[in-house]
Coordinates of C-alpha atoms and ligand atoms in Angstrom, one line a residue:
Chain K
X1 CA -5.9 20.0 -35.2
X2 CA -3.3 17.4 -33.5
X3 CA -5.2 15.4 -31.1
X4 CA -3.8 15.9 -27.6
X5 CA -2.4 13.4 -25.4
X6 CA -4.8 12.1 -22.3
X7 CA -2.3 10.8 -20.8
X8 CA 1.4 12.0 -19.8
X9 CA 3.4 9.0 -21.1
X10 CA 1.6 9.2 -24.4
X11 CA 3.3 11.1 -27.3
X12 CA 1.6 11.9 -30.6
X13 CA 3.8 12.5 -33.8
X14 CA 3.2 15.3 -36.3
X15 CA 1.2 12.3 -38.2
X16 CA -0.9 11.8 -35.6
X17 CA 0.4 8.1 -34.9
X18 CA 0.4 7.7 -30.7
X19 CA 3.0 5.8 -28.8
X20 CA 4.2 5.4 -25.2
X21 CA 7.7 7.0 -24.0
X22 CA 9.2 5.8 -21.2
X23 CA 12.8 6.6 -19.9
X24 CA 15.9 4.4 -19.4
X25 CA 19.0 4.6 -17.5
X26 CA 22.1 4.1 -19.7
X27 CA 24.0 3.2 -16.4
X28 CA 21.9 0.9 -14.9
X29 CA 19.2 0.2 -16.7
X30 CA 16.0 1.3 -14.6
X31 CA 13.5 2.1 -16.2
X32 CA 10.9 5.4 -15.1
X33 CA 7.6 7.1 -16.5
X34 CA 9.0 10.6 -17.0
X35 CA 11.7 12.9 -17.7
X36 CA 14.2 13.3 -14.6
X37 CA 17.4 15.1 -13.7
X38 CA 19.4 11.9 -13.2
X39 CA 18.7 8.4 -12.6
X40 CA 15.9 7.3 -9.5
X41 CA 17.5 3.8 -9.1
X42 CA 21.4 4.7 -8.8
X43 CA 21.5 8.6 -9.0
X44 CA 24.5 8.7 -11.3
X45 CA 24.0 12.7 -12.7
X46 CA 22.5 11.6 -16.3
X47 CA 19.4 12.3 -17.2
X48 CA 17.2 8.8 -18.3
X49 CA 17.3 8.6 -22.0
X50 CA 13.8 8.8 -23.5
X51 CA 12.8 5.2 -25.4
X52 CA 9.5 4.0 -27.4
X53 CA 7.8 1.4 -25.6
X54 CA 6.9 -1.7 -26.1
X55 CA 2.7 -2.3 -26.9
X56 CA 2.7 -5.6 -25.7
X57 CA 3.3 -6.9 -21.9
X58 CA 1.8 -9.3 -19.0
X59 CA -0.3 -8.4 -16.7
X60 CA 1.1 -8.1 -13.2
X61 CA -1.8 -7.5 -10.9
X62 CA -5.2 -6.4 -11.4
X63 CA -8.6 -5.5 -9.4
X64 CA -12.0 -5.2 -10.5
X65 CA -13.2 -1.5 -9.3
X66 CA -16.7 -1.7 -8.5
X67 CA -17.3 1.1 -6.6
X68 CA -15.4 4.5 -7.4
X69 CA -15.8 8.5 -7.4
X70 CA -19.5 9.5 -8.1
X71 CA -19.8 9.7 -12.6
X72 CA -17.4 7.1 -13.0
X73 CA -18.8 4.2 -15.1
X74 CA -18.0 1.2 -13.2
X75 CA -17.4 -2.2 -13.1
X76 CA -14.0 -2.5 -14.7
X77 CA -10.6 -3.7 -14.6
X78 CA -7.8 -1.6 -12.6
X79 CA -4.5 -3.1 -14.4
X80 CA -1.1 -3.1 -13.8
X81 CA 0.6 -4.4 -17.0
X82 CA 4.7 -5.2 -17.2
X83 CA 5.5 -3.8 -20.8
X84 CA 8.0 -6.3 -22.7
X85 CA 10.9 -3.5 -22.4
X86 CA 10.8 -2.5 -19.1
X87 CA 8.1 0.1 -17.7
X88 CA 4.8 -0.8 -15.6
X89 CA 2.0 0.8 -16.7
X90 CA -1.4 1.0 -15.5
X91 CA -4.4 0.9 -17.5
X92 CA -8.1 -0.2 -17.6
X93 CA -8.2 -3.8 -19.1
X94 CA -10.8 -4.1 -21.6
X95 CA -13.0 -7.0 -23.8
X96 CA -11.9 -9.5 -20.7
X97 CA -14.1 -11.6 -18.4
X98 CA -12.9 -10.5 -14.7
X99 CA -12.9 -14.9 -13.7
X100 CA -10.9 -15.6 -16.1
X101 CA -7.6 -12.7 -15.1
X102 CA -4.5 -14.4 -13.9
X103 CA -0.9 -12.5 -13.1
X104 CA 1.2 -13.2 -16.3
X105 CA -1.6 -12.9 -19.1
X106 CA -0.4 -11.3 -22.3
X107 CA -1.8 -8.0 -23.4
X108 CA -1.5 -5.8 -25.6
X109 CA -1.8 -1.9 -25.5
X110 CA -4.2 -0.5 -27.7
X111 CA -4.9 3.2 -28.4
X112 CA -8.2 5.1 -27.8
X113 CA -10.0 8.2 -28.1
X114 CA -10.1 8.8 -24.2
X115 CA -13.8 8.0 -23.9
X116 CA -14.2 10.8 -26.9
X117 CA -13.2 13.6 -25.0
X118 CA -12.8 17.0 -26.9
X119 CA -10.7 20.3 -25.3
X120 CA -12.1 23.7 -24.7
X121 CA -10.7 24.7 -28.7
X122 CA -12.5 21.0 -29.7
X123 CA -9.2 19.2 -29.8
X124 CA -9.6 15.2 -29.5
X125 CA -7.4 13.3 -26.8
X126 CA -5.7 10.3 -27.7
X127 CA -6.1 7.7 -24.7
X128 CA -4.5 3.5 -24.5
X129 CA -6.3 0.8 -22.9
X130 CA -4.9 -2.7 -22.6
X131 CA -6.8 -6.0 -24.4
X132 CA -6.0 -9.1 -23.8
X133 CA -3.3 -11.0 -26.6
X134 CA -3.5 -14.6 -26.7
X135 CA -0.7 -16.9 -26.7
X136 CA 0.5 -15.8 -30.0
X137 CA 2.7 -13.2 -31.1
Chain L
X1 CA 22.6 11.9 24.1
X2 CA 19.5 12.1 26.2
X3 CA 16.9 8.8 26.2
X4 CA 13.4 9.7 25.1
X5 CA 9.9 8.9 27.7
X6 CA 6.8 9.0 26.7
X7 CA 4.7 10.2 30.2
X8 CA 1.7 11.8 29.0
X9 CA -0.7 10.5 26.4
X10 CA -4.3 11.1 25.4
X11 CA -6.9 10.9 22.6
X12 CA -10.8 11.9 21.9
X13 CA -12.9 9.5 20.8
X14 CA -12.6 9.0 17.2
X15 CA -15.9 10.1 15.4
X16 CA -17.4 12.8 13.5
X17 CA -17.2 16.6 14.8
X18 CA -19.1 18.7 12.9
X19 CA -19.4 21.3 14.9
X20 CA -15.6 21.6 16.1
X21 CA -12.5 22.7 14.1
X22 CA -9.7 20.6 14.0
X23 CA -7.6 23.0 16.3
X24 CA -10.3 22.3 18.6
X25 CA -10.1 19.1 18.7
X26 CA -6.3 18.7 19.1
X27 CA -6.6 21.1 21.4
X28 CA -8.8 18.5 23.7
X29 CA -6.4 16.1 23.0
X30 CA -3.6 17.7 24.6
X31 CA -5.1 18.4 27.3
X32 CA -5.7 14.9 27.6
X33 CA -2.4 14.2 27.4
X34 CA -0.9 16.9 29.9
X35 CA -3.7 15.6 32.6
X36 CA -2.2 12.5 32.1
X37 CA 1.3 13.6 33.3
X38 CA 0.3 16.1 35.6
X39 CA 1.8 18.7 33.6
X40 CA 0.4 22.1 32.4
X41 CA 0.8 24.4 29.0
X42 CA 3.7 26.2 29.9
X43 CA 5.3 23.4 30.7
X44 CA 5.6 22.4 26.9
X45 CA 8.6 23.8 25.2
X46 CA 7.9 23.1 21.8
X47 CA 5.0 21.2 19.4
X48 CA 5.4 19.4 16.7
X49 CA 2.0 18.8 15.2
X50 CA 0.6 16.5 12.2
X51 CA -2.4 17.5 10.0
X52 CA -2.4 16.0 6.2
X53 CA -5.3 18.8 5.4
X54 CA -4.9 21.5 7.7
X55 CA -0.7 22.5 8.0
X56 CA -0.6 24.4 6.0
X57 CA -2.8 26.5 8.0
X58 CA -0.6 26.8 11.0
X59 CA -3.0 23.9 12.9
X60 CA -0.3 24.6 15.9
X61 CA -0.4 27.8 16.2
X62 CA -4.5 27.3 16.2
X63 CA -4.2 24.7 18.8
X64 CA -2.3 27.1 21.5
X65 CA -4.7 29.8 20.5
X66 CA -7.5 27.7 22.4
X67 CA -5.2 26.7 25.0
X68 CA -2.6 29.6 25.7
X69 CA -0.6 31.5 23.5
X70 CA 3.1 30.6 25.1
X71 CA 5.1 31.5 21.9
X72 CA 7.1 28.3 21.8
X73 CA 8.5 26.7 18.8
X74 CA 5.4 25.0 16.5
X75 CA 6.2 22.9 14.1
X76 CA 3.5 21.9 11.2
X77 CA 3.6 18.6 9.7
X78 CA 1.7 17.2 7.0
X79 CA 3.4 13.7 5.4
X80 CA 0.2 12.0 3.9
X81 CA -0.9 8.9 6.3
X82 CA 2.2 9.7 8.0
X83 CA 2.0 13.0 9.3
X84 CA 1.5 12.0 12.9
X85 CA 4.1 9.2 12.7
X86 CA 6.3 12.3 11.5
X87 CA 5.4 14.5 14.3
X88 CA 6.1 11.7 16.7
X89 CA 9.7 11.1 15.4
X90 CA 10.7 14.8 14.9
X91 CA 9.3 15.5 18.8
X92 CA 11.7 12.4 19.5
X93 CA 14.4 14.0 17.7
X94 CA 14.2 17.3 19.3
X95 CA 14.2 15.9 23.0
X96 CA 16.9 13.1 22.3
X97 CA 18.5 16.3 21.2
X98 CA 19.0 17.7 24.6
X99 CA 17.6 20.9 23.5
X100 CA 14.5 20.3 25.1
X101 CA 12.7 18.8 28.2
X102 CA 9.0 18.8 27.1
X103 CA 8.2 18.5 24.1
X104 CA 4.5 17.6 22.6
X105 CA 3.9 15.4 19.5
X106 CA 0.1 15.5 18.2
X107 CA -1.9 15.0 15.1
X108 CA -5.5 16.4 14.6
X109 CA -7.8 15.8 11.6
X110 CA -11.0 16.4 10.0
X111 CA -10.8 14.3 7.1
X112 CA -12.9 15.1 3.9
X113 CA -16.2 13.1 3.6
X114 CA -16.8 10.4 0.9
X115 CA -13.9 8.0 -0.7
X116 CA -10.5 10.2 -0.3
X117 CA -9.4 10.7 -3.8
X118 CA -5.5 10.4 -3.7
X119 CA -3.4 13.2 -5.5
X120 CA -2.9 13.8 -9.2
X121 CA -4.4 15.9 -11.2
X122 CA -4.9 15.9 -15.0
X123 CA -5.7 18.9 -17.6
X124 CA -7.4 16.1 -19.5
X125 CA -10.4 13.9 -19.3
X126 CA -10.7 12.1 -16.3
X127 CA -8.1 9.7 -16.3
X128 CA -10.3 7.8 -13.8
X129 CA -11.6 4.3 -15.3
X130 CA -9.8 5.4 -18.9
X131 CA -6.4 4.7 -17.4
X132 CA -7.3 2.2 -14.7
X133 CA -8.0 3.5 -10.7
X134 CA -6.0 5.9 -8.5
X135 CA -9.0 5.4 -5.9
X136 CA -7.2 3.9 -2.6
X137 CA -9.4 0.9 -2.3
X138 CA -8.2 -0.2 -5.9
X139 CA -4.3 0.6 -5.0
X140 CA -4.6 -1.1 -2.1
X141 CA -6.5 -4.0 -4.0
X142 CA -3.7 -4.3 -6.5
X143 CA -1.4 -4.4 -4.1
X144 CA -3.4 -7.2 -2.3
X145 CA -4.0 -8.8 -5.6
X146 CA 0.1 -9.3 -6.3
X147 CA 0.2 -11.2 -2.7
X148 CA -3.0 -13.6 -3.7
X149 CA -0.8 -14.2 -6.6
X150 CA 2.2 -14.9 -5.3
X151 CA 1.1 -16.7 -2.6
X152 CA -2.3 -17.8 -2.8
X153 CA -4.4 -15.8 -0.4
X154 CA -7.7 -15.5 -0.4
X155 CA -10.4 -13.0 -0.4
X156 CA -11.5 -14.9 3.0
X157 CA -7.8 -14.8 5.0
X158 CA -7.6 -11.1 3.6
X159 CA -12.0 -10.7 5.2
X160 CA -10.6 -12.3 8.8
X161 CA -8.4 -9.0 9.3
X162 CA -11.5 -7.0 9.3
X163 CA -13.4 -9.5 11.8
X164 CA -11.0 -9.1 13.7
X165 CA -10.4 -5.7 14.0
X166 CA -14.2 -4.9 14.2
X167 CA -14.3 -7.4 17.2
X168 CA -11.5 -5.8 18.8
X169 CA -13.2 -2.3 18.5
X170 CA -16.1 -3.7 20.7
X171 CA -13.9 -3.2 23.8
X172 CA -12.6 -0.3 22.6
X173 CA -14.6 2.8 24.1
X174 CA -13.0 5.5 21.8
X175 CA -13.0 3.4 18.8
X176 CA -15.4 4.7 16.0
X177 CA -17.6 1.0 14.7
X178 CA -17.7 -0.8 17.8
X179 CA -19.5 -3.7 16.2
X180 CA -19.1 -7.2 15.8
X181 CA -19.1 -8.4 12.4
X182 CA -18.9 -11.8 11.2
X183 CA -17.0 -13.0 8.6
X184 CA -20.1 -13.4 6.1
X185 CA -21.3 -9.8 6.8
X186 CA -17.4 -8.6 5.7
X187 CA -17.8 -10.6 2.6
X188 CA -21.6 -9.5 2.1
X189 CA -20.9 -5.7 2.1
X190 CA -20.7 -3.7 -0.5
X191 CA -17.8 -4.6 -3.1
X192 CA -15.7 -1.5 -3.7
X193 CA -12.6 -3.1 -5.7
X194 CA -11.8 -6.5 -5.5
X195 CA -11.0 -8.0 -3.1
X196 CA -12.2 -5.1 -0.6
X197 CA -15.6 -4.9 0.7
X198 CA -16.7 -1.9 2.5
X199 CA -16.2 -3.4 5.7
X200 CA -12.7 -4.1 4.8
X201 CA -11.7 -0.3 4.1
X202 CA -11.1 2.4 7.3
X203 CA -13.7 4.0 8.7
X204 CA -12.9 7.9 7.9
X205 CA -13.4 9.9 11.1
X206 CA -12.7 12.9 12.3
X207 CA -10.3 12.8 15.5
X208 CA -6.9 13.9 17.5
X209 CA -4.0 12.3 19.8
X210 CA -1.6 13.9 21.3
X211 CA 1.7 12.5 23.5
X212 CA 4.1 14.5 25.9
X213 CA 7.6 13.3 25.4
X214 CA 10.4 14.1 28.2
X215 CA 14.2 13.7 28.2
X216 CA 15.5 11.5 30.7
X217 CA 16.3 14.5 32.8
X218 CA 12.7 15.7 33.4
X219 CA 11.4 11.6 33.7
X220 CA 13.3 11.0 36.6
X221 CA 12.7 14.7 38.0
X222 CA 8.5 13.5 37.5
X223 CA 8.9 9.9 38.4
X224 CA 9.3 6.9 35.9
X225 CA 6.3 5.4 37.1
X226 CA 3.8 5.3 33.8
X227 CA 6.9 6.4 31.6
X228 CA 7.6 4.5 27.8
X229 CA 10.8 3.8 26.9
X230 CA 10.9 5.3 22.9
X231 CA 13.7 2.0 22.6
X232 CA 13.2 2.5 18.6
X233 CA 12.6 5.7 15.8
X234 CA 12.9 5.4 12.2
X235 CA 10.9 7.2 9.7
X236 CA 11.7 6.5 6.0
X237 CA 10.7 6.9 2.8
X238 CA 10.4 4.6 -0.7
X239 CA 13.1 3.5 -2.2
X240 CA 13.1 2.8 -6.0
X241 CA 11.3 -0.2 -6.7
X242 CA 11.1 -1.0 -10.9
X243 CA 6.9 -0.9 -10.8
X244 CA 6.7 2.1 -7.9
X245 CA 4.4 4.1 -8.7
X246 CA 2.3 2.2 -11.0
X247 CA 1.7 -0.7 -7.9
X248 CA 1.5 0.6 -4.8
X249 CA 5.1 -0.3 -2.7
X250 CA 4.2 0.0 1.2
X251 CA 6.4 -3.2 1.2
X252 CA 9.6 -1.9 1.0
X253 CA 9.6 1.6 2.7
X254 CA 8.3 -0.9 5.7
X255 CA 10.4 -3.5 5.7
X256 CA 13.6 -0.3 5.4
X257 CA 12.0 1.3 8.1
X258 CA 11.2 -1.9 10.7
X259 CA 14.9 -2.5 10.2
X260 CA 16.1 0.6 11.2
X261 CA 14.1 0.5 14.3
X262 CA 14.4 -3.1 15.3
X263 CA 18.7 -2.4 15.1
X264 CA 18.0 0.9 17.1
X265 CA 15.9 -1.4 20.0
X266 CA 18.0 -4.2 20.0
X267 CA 15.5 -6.3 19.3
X268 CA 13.6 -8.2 16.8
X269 CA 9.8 -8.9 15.7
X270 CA 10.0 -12.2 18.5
X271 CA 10.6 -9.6 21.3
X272 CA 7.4 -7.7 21.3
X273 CA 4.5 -8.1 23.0
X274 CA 1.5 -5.6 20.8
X275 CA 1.6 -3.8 17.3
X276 CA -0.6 -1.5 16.1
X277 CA 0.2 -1.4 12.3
X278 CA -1.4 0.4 9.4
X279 CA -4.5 -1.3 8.0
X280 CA -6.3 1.2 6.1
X281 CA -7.3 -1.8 3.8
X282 CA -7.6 -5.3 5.5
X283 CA -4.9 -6.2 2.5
X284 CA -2.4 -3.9 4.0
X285 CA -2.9 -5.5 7.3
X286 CA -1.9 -9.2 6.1
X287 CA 1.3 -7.6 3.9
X288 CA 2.5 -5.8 6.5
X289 CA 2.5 -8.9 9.0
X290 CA 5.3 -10.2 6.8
X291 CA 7.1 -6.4 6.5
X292 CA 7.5 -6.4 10.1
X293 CA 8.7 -9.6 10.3
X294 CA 5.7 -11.0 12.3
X295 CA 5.8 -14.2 9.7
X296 CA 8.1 -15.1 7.1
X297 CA 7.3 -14.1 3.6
X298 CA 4.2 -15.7 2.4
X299 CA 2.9 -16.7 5.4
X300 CA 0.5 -13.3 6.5
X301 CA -2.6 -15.8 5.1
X302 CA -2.2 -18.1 7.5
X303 CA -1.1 -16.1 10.0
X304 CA -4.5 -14.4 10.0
X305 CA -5.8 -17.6 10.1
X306 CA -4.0 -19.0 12.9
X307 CA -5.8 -16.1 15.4
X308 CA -2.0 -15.1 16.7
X309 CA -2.6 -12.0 15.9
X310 CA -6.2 -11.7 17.5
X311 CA -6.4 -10.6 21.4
X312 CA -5.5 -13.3 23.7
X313 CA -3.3 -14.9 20.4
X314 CA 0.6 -14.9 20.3
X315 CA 1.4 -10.7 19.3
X316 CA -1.6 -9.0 19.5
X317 CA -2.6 -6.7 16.4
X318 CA -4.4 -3.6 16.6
X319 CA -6.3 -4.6 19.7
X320 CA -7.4 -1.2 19.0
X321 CA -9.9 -1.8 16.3
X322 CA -7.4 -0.6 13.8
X323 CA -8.0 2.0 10.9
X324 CA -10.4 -0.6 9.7
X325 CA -13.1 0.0 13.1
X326 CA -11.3 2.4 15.2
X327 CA -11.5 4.7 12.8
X328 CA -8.4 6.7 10.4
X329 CA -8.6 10.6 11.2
X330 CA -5.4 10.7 8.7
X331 CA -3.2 12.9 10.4
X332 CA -3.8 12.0 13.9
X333 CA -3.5 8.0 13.5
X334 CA 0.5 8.2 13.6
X335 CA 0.4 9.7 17.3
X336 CA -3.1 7.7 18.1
X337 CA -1.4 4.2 17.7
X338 CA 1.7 5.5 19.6
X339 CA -0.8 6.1 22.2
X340 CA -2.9 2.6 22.1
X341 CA 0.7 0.9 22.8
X342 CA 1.5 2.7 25.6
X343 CA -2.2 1.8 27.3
X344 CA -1.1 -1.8 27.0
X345 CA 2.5 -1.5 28.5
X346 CA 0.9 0.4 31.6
X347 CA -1.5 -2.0 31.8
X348 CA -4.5 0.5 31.2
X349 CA -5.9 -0.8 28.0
X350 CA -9.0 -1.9 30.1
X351 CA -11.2 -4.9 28.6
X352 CA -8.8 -5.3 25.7
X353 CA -5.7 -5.0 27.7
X354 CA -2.7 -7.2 26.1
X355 CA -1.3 -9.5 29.2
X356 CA 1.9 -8.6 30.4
X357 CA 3.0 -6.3 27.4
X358 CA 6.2 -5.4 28.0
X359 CA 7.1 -4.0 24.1
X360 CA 5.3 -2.9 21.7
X361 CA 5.4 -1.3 18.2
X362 CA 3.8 1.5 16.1
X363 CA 3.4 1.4 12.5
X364 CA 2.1 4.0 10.2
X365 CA 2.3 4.6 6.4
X366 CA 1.4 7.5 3.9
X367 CA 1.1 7.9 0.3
X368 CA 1.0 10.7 -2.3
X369 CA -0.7 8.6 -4.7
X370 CA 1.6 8.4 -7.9
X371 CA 4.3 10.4 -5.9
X372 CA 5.6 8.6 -2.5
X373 CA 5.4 7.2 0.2
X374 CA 6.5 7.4 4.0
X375 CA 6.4 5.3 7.0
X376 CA 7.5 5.3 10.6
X377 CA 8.2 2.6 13.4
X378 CA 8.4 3.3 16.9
X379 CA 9.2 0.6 19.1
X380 CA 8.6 1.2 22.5
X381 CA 9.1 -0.2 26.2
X382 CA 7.7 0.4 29.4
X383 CA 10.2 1.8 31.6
Ligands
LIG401 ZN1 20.6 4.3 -13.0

């Protein structure tokens, strides 16, 4: 069984290798999250061409959640991540100390198991979370 | 083209109504608001109401049901934060129109208890925590979070809005908190999502507002005496922006939309006298200072700081006690501010009356979480 995506800018290949799609604009460049009739930046009538994503960015802002809907696990770290090609994601932040988070801070995206979450037929979801990188490439 | 007054406005204490349906409570606050202008339900040619949870459910057609079915034209709006806002500028649209005389624009809401979740749902696990927060305390934290980094504020400047605002509620009868607290109690409450406290988040209520709104025709026919001027109208919505909707972008659907109404009033953020603005997080509050041109870019920390925006400072802000202490009933805050501003230019805001406000401007913003936003600014002027 394929696992499923958690996620809806996650795509899993036959092989069961994950990545993130994200959509340019071969006009103008913007970039989006999903599929849309024509372009959300200049609205020329093509349709965003569909691109594989960088897995390493910066983080752009951030909060630490430490209060949020009743069953949700907290404290952690609400991320919004600029991806090296173009597309803001957001994420949780993992394996970080919360003092030490500062706007521009490489990460990398790394994917999960969504928390191990199965479907009704026992198909596994396939989840990303964002670790920090280091300086190095 | 006709010019658009404002004669008549009201609004219920802002609070929680458990025993009372949301019709019913818009209902009293029309009433309110005809008392005010001596005028009665037939009078009122058409209603244009706001109700983020309920208009779907006709909450207009509910509201003449308790007040007299007149079979005029009701029009149902729901536009996230914004509905009221939204009801406010389409009531303005239809009597600038010259199609109408009297025209009523109100929002009523019972908002759902506990933390409002925003939209988006998933067939999936819940993406909540796995894929970061789409709680509004950790939007609007993110979104306060790219400010502190950009500029340097601090959990403190962003802790002063809510000081304030809870002070200002204290002379606010109808306001839901009504208590002082100090800037160590802000920072002592609970921590929801950095930096937001509990104190620093809007107090969810239950309420209603309504405003009668005249063409120039019937405003000198009834006397100008307690008549607004609306001098300014612009409801807009988000424009792309490379990160929207991964970081919240109140910024520039604001900055679009204070613009448009400035150049419609002729004037400019120097000009006015009282703002009531949209601080559902005390975050918001400090961005939107520099949005509507109160400061320059990078200066909303220190304004904050400076008290100008306190009561008896330079342009008052939500004198009223703000989302933060007067409370957020969703749908009616849009027409609710609308009607704090015009208290202060008739000089009947009472203990926490703005001297000598002449102008004075309503902000209000909504967001589909992950889908959009909207926001309108009304600028108005006693006439
Ligand atoms: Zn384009």
């Amino acid at each position: 069984m394929t696992a499923r995506a958690a996620h809806k800018s996650i795509r899993v290949g036959d092989d069961g290798e994950a990545w993130i799609e994200a959509y340019r604009c071969d006009a103008c460049g913007a970039v989006v999250g999903e599929p849309t009739l024509a372009c959300r930046n200049c609205a020329i009538r093509a349709a965003p061409s569909a691109f594989r994503v960088a897995e390493r960015g910066m983080l752009y802002s951030w909060t630490v959640v430490s209060r949020s809907y009743p069953g949700v696990v907290v404290p952690f770290v609400s991320a919004i991540v600029d991806l090296d090609d173009g597309p803001t994601m957001k994420g949780t932040l993992r394996d970080v100390d919360p003092d030490t988070l500062a706007s521009g801070m490489p990460v990398a995206v790394r994917f999960d198991d969504a928390g191990g979450a199965v479907d009704k037929e026992g198909a596994a979801f396939v989840g990303f979370h964002f670790v920090p990188a280091g300086e190095t490439l | 083209m006709s010019e658009v007054y404002v004669i008549g406005a009201g609004m219920i204490p802002f609070g929680r109504y458990p025993d009372q349906t949301p019709a019913q409570l818009g209902a009293q606050a029309l009433l309110l608001a005809l008392d005010d202008c001596g005028l009665a339900v037939p009078d009122v040619e058409a209603i244009y109401c706001g109700s983020t949870f309920n208009a779907a459910s006709m909450i207009a057609q509910q509201v003449l049901k308790q007040i007299g079915q007149t079979g005029i034209q009701c029009i149902n709006v729901s536009n996230a934060c914004a509905s009221g806002a939204t009801a406010f500028r389409e009531a303005y649209v239809a009597a600038r129109s010259g199609l109408y005389d009297v025209v009523v624009a109100m929002g009523a809401e019972k908002n759902p208890k506990g933390m409002l979740q925003g939209v988006g749902a998933s067939d999936g696990p819940n993406p909540e925590s796995l894929f970061g927060s789409v709680s509004l305390p950790a939007l609007f934290a993110e979104a306060g979070m790219e400010h502190a980094a950009k500029y340097g504020t601090s959990i403190e400047q962003f802790a002063r809005v809510a000081v304030k605002n809870h002070h200002h509620s204290t002379m606010n009868p109808k306001a839901m908190y009504r208590r002082e607290t100090p800037l160590d109690e802000v920072l002592a409450s609970e921590m929801i999502a950095y930096p937001l406290t509990k104190l620093m988040c809007s107090a969810n209520v239950d309420g209603a507002a309504a405003c009668v709104l005249v063409s120039e025709r019937k405003a000198r026919e009834l006397g100008l005496d307690r008549a607004v001027r609306v001098a300014g109208s612009a409801l807009m919505s988000d424009p792309f922006q490379p990160r929207n909707p991964m970081l919240i972008d109140g910024n520039s659907v604001t900055r679009l939309a204070a613009a448009k109404a400035y150049e419609m009033a002729g004037i400019g953020p120097k000009d006015l006298d009282v703002v009531e603005l949209h601080d559902c997080f005390a975050t918001a509050e400090v961005l939107h200072y520099e949005n509507l041109g109160l400061c320059g870019d990078g200066e909303g920390g220190a304004m904050i700081d400076s008290g100008e925006t306190a009561l008896g400072g330079a342009i008052p802000v939500n004198v009223s006690g703000g989302l933060l202490s007067k409370g957020h009933p969703i749908g009616a805050t849009g027409v609710a501010n609308i009607v704090e501003i015009i208290e202060h230019l008739r000089g009947e805001a009472g203990a926490r009356q703005v001297d000598r406000a002449r102008i004075g401007l309503a902000h209000v913003l909504g967001f589909g979480v992950g889908i959009g936003a909207a926001c309108g600014v009304h600028i108005l002027e006693k006439a």
